[in-house]
């Protein structure tokens, strides 16, 4: 495999490969990278010494690990704390949709219950029974709920954290697992305060009081105060939900970040950009393998057998970003508008549509040439990839912009329908 490069050009090509690889990942924040530093160093070493087979194998191995990395999140708390709504918010589905956790019912969690993410097969959220029940006494709780299986615990409360929950946190720490305290329903607390003190109401002051009350609980129990996240399960961007997600991404193993970032609901443009960057890295690594195996630069070539794969990729991106046909139909139904009205503001549903004067292959070739002419950001050293990968970048960019347009449209519709001033 190392003989793919001629003796006269091998060092120069290898230098370009290493330079391109390093330059691309250098511009990505550490907490957003989907490949570990150890893998990056090994890949660079393989390319430097001309062992192309080694570099190719390492990248393929990294991509496989990233794509299949399991993520198990445990959610626990007392009945009525909003666990089910929190789980539904994390997996991005409504309470009446298939696969949702039941909301507003009598506590039925007598055993741990799993909820699979509808778009990310490797992500599972586990609704755990409350600690201290007859079937789950504190001393055996962690063993009973199989604590070793989870990447981290989220302890949810709608009032104050109980002594049992604090004891659980102590035990989790002893087991060297991460845990996070989440105070839910703060939107209801803020609204109740606004109604009762309409003249003197101060939103930030109210939130600080809720935070202080939670901190006091830990102080009274002689515990180090952990980060406490104040959230609303129905207004994800309005409180600490974005900060919680940032923290989870940062604390997760690097190979698990990719799928977790893709699992996030599109509640802010920053989240959409983060998902875009994660997928872009994945495409870039796949494209890098192709360039490593190539004996010459291949630009803007779209082969017949690439078309179906490209269609599949486009549909996959649309689904991940919530702009696929099924998601748009649900959105239109929620806002009681024709789905065609929603699709009018989208570009991705029309990317592969053709007319009589132009075949799909010709249209894809035009896209490929257009993206290839503006590749400085993706390929900082002038390295070229085949048209297939340029098209994936183009599809991803288009879908990302559609997700932002849809988010703005949703906010405008929600604001116009709001009963609050």
XYZ file of C-alpha atoms in Angstrom:
421
model
C 0.000 0.000 0.000
C 2.919 2.329 0.717
C 4.037 1.967 -2.932
C 1.049 4.022 -4.117
C 3.321 7.080 -3.996
C 6.314 7.341 -6.329
C 9.722 7.820 -4.722
C 10.029 11.371 -6.066
C 6.626 12.576 -4.894
C 6.082 10.480 -1.754
C 7.681 12.857 0.728
C 5.948 15.877 -0.774
C 2.552 14.156 -0.839
C 3.007 12.844 2.699
C 3.923 16.324 3.901
C 0.744 17.713 2.304
C -1.345 14.998 3.943
C 0.061 15.640 7.420
C -0.131 19.403 6.990
C -3.736 19.230 5.812
C -4.730 16.842 8.595
C -3.169 19.000 11.311
C -4.408 22.303 9.892
C -8.002 21.115 9.733
C -8.210 19.719 13.268
C -6.182 22.584 14.735
C -9.122 24.915 14.062
C -11.600 22.743 15.968
C -12.102 23.348 19.685
C -10.992 20.444 21.855
C -14.501 19.854 23.259
C -15.892 19.568 19.706
C -13.338 17.114 18.338
C -14.624 13.625 17.597
C -11.235 11.939 17.287
C -8.817 11.526 20.178
C -5.402 13.147 20.293
C -3.835 9.686 20.548
C -5.359 8.649 17.213
C -4.306 11.944 15.611
C -0.681 11.515 16.701
C -0.559 7.917 15.447
C -2.107 8.833 12.080
C 0.383 11.662 11.626
C 3.255 9.328 12.481
C 2.100 6.698 9.966
C 1.793 9.224 7.145
C 5.153 10.814 7.997
C 6.988 7.515 7.624
C 5.077 6.644 4.464
C 3.038 3.811 5.975
C -0.207 4.670 4.220
C -1.837 1.351 5.041
C -1.293 2.090 8.748
C -2.881 5.569 8.464
C -5.833 4.192 6.536
C -6.399 1.420 9.091
C -6.231 3.847 12.024
C -8.767 6.243 10.502
C -11.149 3.413 9.643
C -10.821 2.069 13.190
C -11.466 5.534 14.675
C -14.549 6.057 12.482
C -15.918 2.652 13.461
C -15.421 3.382 17.166
C -17.027 6.823 16.816
C -20.006 5.494 14.862
C -20.704 2.603 17.255
C -19.787 4.120 20.621
C -22.616 3.324 23.093
C -23.969 6.130 25.288
C -26.045 5.232 28.347
C -27.498 8.042 30.436
C -29.190 7.370 33.774
C -31.957 9.730 34.929
C -33.272 9.457 38.455
C -35.352 11.536 40.858
C -38.596 11.591 42.785
C -42.041 11.166 41.232
C -43.323 14.433 39.752
C -39.852 15.919 39.312
C -40.173 15.983 35.542
C -37.983 12.986 34.698
C -40.163 11.860 31.819
C -40.375 15.331 30.296
C -36.615 15.695 30.668
C -36.021 12.374 28.891
C -38.367 13.380 26.085
C -36.562 16.713 25.761
C -33.212 14.934 25.496
C -34.386 12.551 22.792
C -36.261 15.326 21.027
C -39.777 13.885 20.867
C -43.148 15.002 22.181
C -44.979 13.204 24.993
C -47.597 11.810 22.585
C -45.140 10.444 20.043
C -44.174 6.803 19.751
C -41.320 5.846 22.070
C -41.847 8.787 24.446
C -41.673 8.506 28.226
C -45.112 8.863 29.813
C -45.767 12.289 31.312
C -48.250 13.317 33.982
C -49.076 9.864 35.294
C -48.788 8.213 38.685
C -45.274 6.968 39.379
C -44.908 3.632 37.573
C -41.126 3.265 37.504
C -40.712 0.136 39.608
C -37.816 -1.029 37.459
C -35.361 0.737 35.218
C -36.857 1.590 31.827
C -34.900 2.257 28.645
C -35.715 4.864 25.987
C -33.814 4.681 22.723
C -33.090 7.835 20.799
C -35.174 7.743 17.582
C -32.268 8.887 15.375
C -29.137 7.749 17.223
C -29.281 3.991 17.774
C -26.337 3.933 20.167
C -27.903 6.409 22.634
C -30.150 5.065 25.393
C -31.658 6.984 28.304
C -32.569 5.003 31.395
C -35.386 6.079 33.689
C -34.397 4.731 37.096
C -36.707 4.137 40.077
C -36.370 6.624 42.900
C -33.870 5.703 45.582
C -35.234 4.677 48.957
C -38.309 2.742 47.821
C -39.029 -0.636 49.357
C -37.622 -2.461 46.321
C -34.612 -0.168 46.055
C -33.173 0.602 49.484
C -30.192 3.017 49.529
C -27.608 0.374 50.456
C -28.218 -1.754 47.349
C -29.629 0.871 44.978
C -26.616 1.296 42.689
C -26.102 -2.432 42.277
C -29.816 -3.005 41.622
C -29.921 -0.403 38.819
C -26.630 -1.668 37.297
C -24.664 1.550 37.846
C -21.607 0.319 35.920
C -23.487 0.509 32.618
C -24.004 4.296 32.606
C -21.714 7.012 31.339
C -23.166 9.413 33.917
C -26.150 10.054 36.190
C -28.562 12.987 36.059
C -30.400 13.548 39.352
C -33.603 15.501 38.779
C -35.655 17.498 41.294
C -38.486 19.992 41.008
C -38.149 21.340 44.574
C -35.109 20.633 46.721
C -32.759 17.697 46.567
C -33.564 15.138 49.255
C -31.086 13.519 51.625
C -31.500 10.233 49.759
C -30.539 11.918 46.496
C -27.536 13.536 48.154
C -26.499 10.164 49.543
C -26.850 8.741 46.047
C -24.523 11.465 44.752
C -21.944 10.540 47.385
C -22.144 6.877 46.377
C -21.832 7.699 42.670
C -18.747 9.773 43.378
C -17.187 6.888 45.309
C -17.837 4.707 42.252
C -15.975 7.317 40.167
C -18.929 8.134 37.928
C -20.005 11.612 36.892
C -23.319 12.969 38.135
C -25.231 16.184 37.544
C -27.996 17.858 39.532
C -30.845 19.270 37.472
C -33.530 21.526 38.964
C -36.567 21.316 36.697
C -39.748 23.359 36.274
C -38.025 26.693 36.886
C -40.258 28.216 34.204
C -43.261 27.503 36.445
C -41.455 29.003 39.451
C -40.568 32.118 37.473
C -44.105 32.501 36.139
C -45.649 32.045 39.609
C -43.293 34.707 40.944
C -44.218 37.040 38.082
C -47.921 36.634 38.807
C -47.589 37.113 42.557
C -45.201 40.087 42.334
C -46.136 41.785 39.095
C -44.724 45.180 40.117
C -41.443 44.090 41.686
C -40.792 40.944 39.644
C -37.160 40.406 38.637
C -36.489 37.266 36.570
C -32.756 37.083 37.250
C -33.281 37.645 40.969
C -35.821 34.823 41.054
C -33.425 32.439 39.330
C -30.639 33.360 41.756
C -32.960 32.630 44.670
C -33.752 29.172 43.269
C -30.036 28.532 42.787
C -29.234 29.729 46.315
C -31.918 27.501 47.779
C -30.374 24.481 46.040
C -26.866 25.441 47.157
C -28.091 25.723 50.723
C -29.211 22.096 50.601
C -25.667 20.927 49.883
C -24.141 23.208 52.489
C -26.534 21.907 55.144
C -25.422 18.370 54.335
C -21.696 19.202 54.408
C -21.271 18.480 50.698
C -19.207 20.274 48.102
C -21.646 22.195 45.935
C -21.678 20.678 42.422
C -22.820 22.502 39.280
C -26.600 22.862 39.471
C -28.536 23.373 36.260
C -31.857 25.215 36.280
C -33.938 24.107 33.332
C -37.357 24.047 31.770
C -38.257 20.927 29.845
C -40.477 23.049 27.582
C -38.157 26.023 26.998
C -34.777 24.462 26.337
C -32.985 27.616 25.234
C -34.345 29.852 27.993
C -32.427 28.556 31.005
C -29.446 26.246 31.717
C -30.221 23.404 29.296
C -27.575 24.599 26.778
C -24.988 24.859 29.578
C -25.864 21.341 30.754
C -25.436 19.970 27.220
C -22.071 21.736 26.856
C -20.949 20.193 30.142
C -22.030 16.689 29.160
C -20.243 16.943 25.798
C -17.083 18.169 27.475
C -17.128 15.380 30.072
C -17.943 12.543 27.665
C -15.177 10.423 26.186
C -14.057 12.007 22.922
C -15.284 9.086 20.807
C -18.797 9.414 22.267
C -19.143 13.121 21.543
C -20.048 12.681 17.899
C -23.242 10.697 18.431
C -24.230 12.696 21.503
C -23.903 15.982 19.600
C -25.992 14.549 16.775
C -28.668 13.490 19.267
C -29.327 17.011 20.548
C -32.598 18.714 19.591
C -32.199 21.896 17.527
C -33.004 24.364 20.296
C -30.364 26.959 19.318
C -28.346 27.818 16.224
C -25.198 27.069 18.232
C -26.354 23.453 18.659
C -27.065 23.207 14.939
C -23.555 24.516 14.171
C -22.067 22.004 16.589
C -23.855 19.125 14.874
C -22.666 20.457 11.524
C -19.055 20.507 12.720
C -19.320 16.949 14.075
C -20.626 15.525 10.792
C -18.154 17.597 8.785
C -15.289 16.001 10.720
C -16.685 12.537 9.994
C -16.965 13.272 6.247
C -13.514 14.834 6.236
C -11.950 11.743 7.801
C -13.664 9.479 5.260
C -12.472 11.769 2.469
C -8.962 11.745 3.912
C -8.897 7.949 3.581
C -9.777 8.286 -0.092
C -7.015 10.849 -0.651
C -4.519 8.670 1.211
C -5.297 5.824 -1.167
C -5.242 7.959 -4.322
C -2.210 8.215 -6.619
C -3.364 11.549 -8.043
C -5.841 14.349 -7.360
C -9.412 13.579 -8.356
C -11.691 16.579 -8.653
C -15.384 16.853 -9.422
C -16.011 13.319 -10.633
C -19.448 11.915 -9.803
C -19.735 8.267 -10.723
C -23.042 6.586 -11.478
C -22.770 4.283 -8.478
C -22.261 7.319 -6.180
C -25.738 8.723 -6.827
C -27.636 6.303 -4.574
C -25.121 6.770 -1.783
C -25.455 10.533 -2.094
C -29.253 10.289 -1.901
C -28.883 8.173 1.234
C -26.454 10.677 2.771
C -28.759 13.608 2.044
C -31.745 11.847 3.615
C -29.593 10.923 6.629
C -28.505 14.531 7.174
C -32.081 15.796 6.777
C -33.269 13.315 9.414
C -30.496 14.199 11.878
C -31.301 17.911 11.570
C -35.069 17.438 11.686
C -35.799 18.721 8.174
C -36.789 15.382 6.627
C -40.285 14.983 5.162
C -41.683 13.232 8.255
C -40.389 15.926 10.621
C -41.692 18.729 8.390
C -45.118 17.090 8.246
C -45.239 16.886 12.055
C -44.121 20.524 12.296
C -46.803 21.619 9.842
C -49.432 19.676 11.779
C -48.367 21.263 15.075
C -48.686 24.787 13.640
C -51.747 23.902 11.540
C -50.275 24.974 8.219
C -49.880 23.066 4.913
C -46.607 21.130 4.760
C -45.912 22.748 1.374
C -45.741 26.099 3.186
C -42.950 24.768 5.410
C -41.092 23.186 2.503
C -41.155 26.484 0.626
C -38.576 27.931 3.018
C -36.348 24.841 2.719
C -33.661 24.138 0.121
C -32.694 20.544 0.937
C -36.022 18.937 -0.172
C -35.338 20.302 -3.658
C -31.608 19.521 -3.978
C -32.060 16.421 -6.120
C -35.006 17.600 -8.198
C -34.273 17.886 -11.922
C -35.932 19.176 -15.065
C -36.021 17.899 -18.616
C -32.956 19.872 -19.659
C -30.698 18.498 -16.896
C -30.000 15.012 -15.578
C -29.329 14.300 -11.908
C -25.715 13.433 -12.691
C -25.245 16.781 -14.457
C -26.795 18.639 -11.550
C -24.574 16.842 -9.049
C -21.517 17.633 -11.161
C -22.374 21.350 -11.052
C -22.753 21.199 -7.272
C -19.419 19.384 -6.995
C -17.553 21.926 -9.126
C -19.096 24.799 -7.174
C -18.016 23.393 -3.800
C -14.574 22.381 -5.087
C -13.910 25.970 -6.139
C -14.499 27.167 -2.568
C -12.644 24.497 -0.576
C -10.066 26.597 1.285
C -11.736 26.103 4.670
C -12.053 22.342 4.288
C -8.733 21.736 2.563
C -6.289 24.361 3.840
C -3.264 23.009 1.964
C -4.933 22.614 -1.409
C -5.579 18.884 -1.023
C -8.335 17.680 -3.365
C -11.031 15.083 -2.760
C -13.365 13.397 -5.238
C -16.704 14.917 -6.182
C -18.615 12.545 -3.916
C -17.149 14.154 -0.802
C -17.572 17.704 -2.060
C -21.236 16.903 -2.559
C -21.552 15.551 0.974
C -20.121 18.831 2.289
C -22.581 20.765 0.120
C -25.557 18.674 1.246
C -24.528 19.084 4.884
C -24.197 22.873 4.536
C -27.612 23.109 2.878
C -29.342 20.964 5.498
C -27.675 22.941 8.299
C -28.973 26.219 6.911
C -32.440 24.686 6.516
C -32.394 23.675 10.193
C -31.592 27.264 11.173
C -34.318 28.648 8.919
C -36.810 26.199 10.431
C -35.735 27.146 13.960
C -36.290 30.846 13.239
C -39.636 30.081 11.618
C -40.673 28.022 14.651
C -39.704 30.802 17.061
C -41.633 33.368 15.013
C -44.722 31.154 15.018
C -44.402 30.424 18.732
C -43.941 34.102 19.579
C -46.966 35.150 17.532
C -49.092 32.493 19.265
C -47.811 33.271 22.777
C -50.321 34.496 25.321
C -47.637 36.201 27.345
C -46.568 39.807 26.719
